[in-house]
Amino acid sequence: MNYRVRGRIAVYSLLVLFAFLFLFPIYWILRSSLLDFGEIMSYPPILFPSALRVENYDEVLNRVDFLQYILNTFIIIVPVLVGVGLTSSLAAFGFARIEFPLKDFWFSLVIMTILLPSIVTLVPTYMGWTELHLTNSYLPLILPAFFGGGAFNIFLLRQFLLTIPRDLDESAVMDGAGFFTIYSRVIMPLVRPALVAVLLFTFVGVWNDFLGQLVYLNDQDKYTVALGLSTLRSNLTSPMHLIMAGTMIMVVPAVVVFLIGQRYFTEGIATTGI
């Protein structure tokens, strides 16, 4: 057996091992969602259920209005994706293709905001929305997406834009195109892989956001999927089999969206080097 074959065996073995490590939590959630509470708490743990209790999912859907919560979540996600995609790409285009005074300084300030934990700004931000009387609404969760789209997203798109030759811009300028025409007709069609990666990050972030939605949403009829899952718990009991079934219901849409955009996601990550 030559070294090349041994190398491939070692690489594939590591890939199988890492795939198992990453997929095992998903399997454990699925397994737990098909057991009853007593079986979940049993020791040693049951690895393979002998009877699949699919009625757990029926009970969860009867207890929690997941369809309404999913609709509420998409009421937030859709405009957030629009805002992040538009403003982050515009900001990245400005930093990558337009010359203006102190450009590197302003870009450094944008990047420095990544180092600031969001929990630090949570209280003053909440106080600001309270003064505007916009709490208990979706606006505090949507409007920030239209003001830059996030420093990390700007950085990711800028790195992608730097790989696009400037000759395309110069050719468009010679044809009489302005900055907005270059952005919309030349750059945006080429930046699609990185933009899809940014939108996938954003989708998963909003879908799994619990703290932000918990802070600003008070009425249960406005709850999102992340908050709706918490309603399965009561002050006295935590039905783990139902929580696991609800978690599985919550995971499926995010996995489907990721699989749809997987090709663009991996292409965008590979191109930008992030």
Coordinates of C-alpha atoms in Angstrom, one line a residue:
M1 CA 0.0 0.0 0.0
N2 CA 1.6 3.2 -1.1
Y3 CA 1.7 6.5 0.8
R4 CA -1.0 8.1 -1.4
V5 CA -3.5 5.4 -0.5
R6 CA -2.6 5.5 3.1
G7 CA -3.1 9.3 3.1
R8 CA -6.5 9.0 1.5
I9 CA -7.6 6.4 4.1
A10 CA -6.4 8.6 6.9
V11 CA -8.2 11.7 5.4
Y12 CA -11.5 9.8 4.9
S13 CA -11.3 8.3 8.4
L14 CA -10.9 11.7 9.9
L15 CA -13.8 13.0 7.8
V16 CA -16.0 10.1 8.9
L17 CA -15.0 10.8 12.5
F18 CA -15.8 14.5 12.3
A19 CA -19.1 13.9 10.5
F20 CA -20.1 11.5 13.3
L21 CA -19.2 14.0 16.0
F22 CA -21.2 16.8 14.3
L23 CA -24.2 14.6 13.4
F24 CA -24.4 12.8 16.7
P25 CA -26.2 15.7 18.5
I26 CA -28.8 15.8 15.7
Y27 CA -29.3 12.0 16.1
W28 CA -29.6 12.4 19.9
I29 CA -32.3 15.0 19.5
L30 CA -34.2 12.8 17.0
R31 CA -33.8 9.8 19.2
S32 CA -35.0 11.7 22.3
S33 CA -38.0 13.1 20.4
L34 CA -39.2 9.5 19.8
L35 CA -39.0 8.4 23.4
D36 CA -41.3 9.0 26.4
F37 CA -40.1 11.0 29.5
G38 CA -39.3 7.8 31.5
E39 CA -37.2 6.3 28.7
I40 CA -35.2 9.6 28.3
M41 CA -34.3 9.6 32.0
S42 CA -33.4 5.9 32.1
Y43 CA -29.8 4.8 32.8
P44 CA -27.9 3.5 30.9
P45 CA -29.3 5.6 28.1
I46 CA -31.3 4.0 25.2
L47 CA -29.4 4.5 22.0
F48 CA -32.0 3.0 19.7
P49 CA -35.7 3.3 20.5
S50 CA -37.6 0.0 20.4
A51 CA -40.9 1.9 19.7
L52 CA -41.0 5.1 17.8
R53 CA -43.4 7.4 19.7
V54 CA -44.4 9.8 16.8
E55 CA -47.3 10.9 18.9
N56 CA -44.9 13.2 20.7
Y57 CA -44.9 15.4 17.6
D58 CA -48.7 15.5 17.6
E59 CA -48.8 16.5 21.2
V60 CA -46.3 19.3 20.6
L61 CA -48.3 20.7 17.7
N62 CA -51.4 20.5 19.9
R63 CA -49.7 22.4 22.7
V64 CA -47.8 24.9 20.7
D65 CA -49.0 26.8 17.6
F66 CA -45.8 26.2 15.7
L67 CA -47.3 27.3 12.4
Q68 CA -48.1 30.7 13.8
Y69 CA -44.6 31.0 15.4
I70 CA -43.0 30.0 12.1
L71 CA -45.0 32.7 10.4
N72 CA -44.0 35.3 13.0
T73 CA -40.3 34.3 12.5
F74 CA -40.5 34.8 8.8
I75 CA -42.2 38.2 9.3
I76 CA -38.8 39.1 10.9
I77 CA -36.5 37.1 8.7
V78 CA -37.6 38.3 5.3
P79 CA -37.1 42.1 5.8
V80 CA -33.9 41.4 7.8
L81 CA -32.5 39.4 4.8
V82 CA -33.5 42.3 2.5
G83 CA -31.9 44.9 4.8
V84 CA -28.7 42.9 5.4
G85 CA -28.2 42.0 1.8
L86 CA -28.8 45.6 0.6
T87 CA -26.9 47.6 3.2
S88 CA -24.0 45.3 3.8
S89 CA -23.3 44.9 0.0
L90 CA -23.5 48.7 -0.4
A91 CA -21.1 49.3 2.4
A92 CA -18.7 46.6 1.2
F93 CA -18.8 48.1 -2.3
G94 CA -17.9 51.5 -0.9
F95 CA -15.0 50.2 1.1
A96 CA -13.7 48.0 -1.8
R97 CA -14.2 50.1 -4.9
I98 CA -14.6 53.8 -3.9
E99 CA -11.8 56.0 -2.8
F100 CA -12.6 58.6 -0.1
P101 CA -10.7 60.3 2.8
L102 CA -9.7 58.1 5.7
K103 CA -11.2 55.0 4.1
D104 CA -9.0 52.6 6.0
F105 CA -9.6 54.4 9.3
W106 CA -13.4 54.1 8.9
F107 CA -13.1 50.5 7.9
S108 CA -11.0 49.7 10.9
L109 CA -13.7 51.3 13.1
V110 CA -16.3 49.1 11.5
I111 CA -14.2 46.0 12.1
M112 CA -13.6 47.0 15.7
T113 CA -17.3 46.8 16.4
I114 CA -17.0 43.0 16.0
L115 CA -15.0 43.0 19.2
L116 CA -17.8 44.6 21.2
P117 CA -20.1 42.0 22.8
S118 CA -23.7 42.5 21.9
I119 CA -24.7 42.0 25.6
V120 CA -22.8 45.2 26.4
T121 CA -25.1 47.3 24.2
L122 CA -28.3 45.4 25.1
V123 CA -29.5 47.7 27.9
P124 CA -28.9 51.1 26.3
T125 CA -30.3 49.8 23.0
Y126 CA -33.5 48.6 24.8
M127 CA -33.8 52.0 26.5
G128 CA -33.6 53.7 23.2
W129 CA -36.4 51.6 21.6
T130 CA -38.4 52.1 24.8
E131 CA -38.2 55.9 24.4
L132 CA -39.4 55.4 20.8
H133 CA -42.3 53.3 22.1
L134 CA -41.4 50.5 19.7
T135 CA -41.0 47.6 22.2
N136 CA -43.3 44.6 22.0
S137 CA -43.1 44.9 18.2
Y138 CA -40.9 43.4 15.4
L139 CA -39.3 46.8 14.5
P140 CA -36.4 46.6 17.0
L141 CA -35.5 43.3 15.5
I142 CA -35.9 44.4 11.8
L143 CA -34.7 48.1 11.5
P144 CA -31.1 47.5 12.6
A145 CA -30.6 45.3 9.5
F146 CA -31.1 48.4 7.3
F147 CA -28.2 50.3 8.9
G148 CA -25.1 48.5 7.7
G149 CA -26.1 44.9 7.9
G150 CA -23.4 44.0 10.4
A151 CA -19.6 44.5 10.5
F152 CA -18.8 40.8 9.8
N153 CA -21.1 40.8 6.8
I154 CA -19.4 44.0 5.4
F155 CA -16.0 42.4 6.0
L156 CA -17.0 39.2 4.3
L157 CA -18.4 40.9 1.2
R158 CA -15.5 43.3 1.0
Q159 CA -13.0 40.5 0.9
F160 CA -14.9 38.9 -1.9
L161 CA -15.1 42.2 -3.8
L162 CA -11.3 42.6 -3.6
T163 CA -10.9 39.5 -5.7
I164 CA -12.9 41.0 -8.6
P165 CA -10.7 42.8 -11.1
R166 CA -11.1 46.5 -11.2
D167 CA -10.9 46.3 -15.0
L168 CA -14.6 45.6 -15.0
D169 CA -15.3 48.9 -13.2
E170 CA -13.1 50.8 -15.6
S171 CA -14.8 49.3 -18.6
A172 CA -18.2 50.2 -17.2
V173 CA -17.0 53.8 -16.5
M174 CA -15.8 54.1 -20.1
D175 CA -19.3 53.1 -21.1
G176 CA -20.8 55.9 -19.0
A177 CA -21.8 53.9 -16.0
G178 CA -22.0 55.5 -12.6
F179 CA -21.2 53.9 -9.2
F180 CA -24.8 52.7 -8.7
T181 CA -24.9 51.1 -12.2
I182 CA -21.6 49.4 -11.5
Y183 CA -22.8 48.1 -8.2
S184 CA -26.2 46.8 -9.5
R185 CA -25.3 45.5 -12.9
V186 CA -21.6 44.6 -12.7
I187 CA -20.7 43.8 -9.1
M188 CA -23.9 42.2 -7.7
P189 CA -24.2 39.4 -10.2
L190 CA -20.6 38.5 -9.4
V191 CA -20.9 38.7 -5.7
R192 CA -23.8 36.3 -5.4
P193 CA -21.9 33.4 -3.8
A194 CA -20.6 35.5 -0.9
L195 CA -24.0 37.3 -0.6
V196 CA -25.7 33.9 -0.2
A197 CA -23.2 32.9 2.5
V198 CA -24.0 36.2 4.3
L199 CA -27.8 35.6 4.0
L200 CA -27.4 32.0 5.3
F201 CA -25.5 33.2 8.3
T202 CA -28.2 35.9 8.9
F203 CA -31.0 33.4 8.5
V204 CA -29.6 31.0 11.0
G205 CA -28.8 33.8 13.4
V206 CA -32.3 35.2 13.4
W207 CA -33.9 31.8 13.4
N208 CA -32.0 30.8 16.5
D209 CA -32.1 34.2 18.2
F210 CA -33.7 33.8 21.7
L211 CA -32.4 36.6 23.8
G212 CA -33.1 39.5 21.4
Q213 CA -36.6 38.3 20.7
L214 CA -37.2 37.6 24.4
V215 CA -36.3 41.2 25.3
Y216 CA -38.5 42.9 22.8
L217 CA -41.5 40.6 22.4
N218 CA -44.0 40.4 25.3
D219 CA -47.2 39.1 23.7
Q220 CA -47.3 35.3 23.2
D221 CA -49.2 35.7 19.8
K222 CA -46.0 37.6 18.5
Y223 CA -43.6 34.9 19.7
T224 CA -41.1 33.3 17.2
V225 CA -40.1 29.7 16.9
A226 CA -37.3 30.1 19.4
L227 CA -39.6 31.7 22.0
G228 CA -42.5 29.3 21.2
L229 CA -40.3 26.3 22.1
S230 CA -39.7 27.7 25.6
T231 CA -43.5 27.6 26.2
L232 CA -43.4 23.8 26.4
R233 CA -41.7 24.2 29.8
S234 CA -43.7 25.0 32.9
N235 CA -42.7 26.1 36.4
L236 CA -43.0 22.5 37.7
T237 CA -42.0 20.2 34.8
S238 CA -39.8 20.1 31.8
P239 CA -41.1 17.4 29.4
M240 CA -37.9 16.6 27.7
H241 CA -39.4 14.3 25.1
L242 CA -41.7 17.1 24.0
I243 CA -38.9 19.7 24.1
M244 CA -36.8 17.5 21.9
A245 CA -39.7 17.0 19.5
G246 CA -40.2 20.7 19.3
T247 CA -36.5 21.2 18.8
M248 CA -36.5 18.8 15.9
I249 CA -39.4 20.7 14.3
M250 CA -37.4 23.9 14.8
V251 CA -34.2 22.4 13.3
V252 CA -35.8 21.1 10.0
P253 CA -36.5 24.4 8.3
A254 CA -33.0 25.8 9.0
V255 CA -31.5 22.6 7.7
V256 CA -33.6 22.7 4.5
V257 CA -32.6 26.4 3.9
F258 CA -28.9 25.5 4.4
L259 CA -29.1 22.5 2.0
I260 CA -30.7 24.7 -0.7
G261 CA -28.0 27.3 -0.4
Q262 CA -25.1 24.9 0.4
R263 CA -23.4 25.2 -3.0
Y264 CA -23.3 29.0 -2.9
F265 CA -22.4 28.9 0.8
T266 CA -19.3 26.7 0.3
E267 CA -18.3 28.7 -2.8
G268 CA -18.5 32.0 -1.0
I269 CA -16.6 30.7 2.0
A270 CA -13.9 29.2 -0.2
T271 CA -13.5 32.4 -2.3
T272 CA -13.3 34.8 0.6
G273 CA -11.1 32.6 2.7
I274 CA -13.2 33.0 5.8

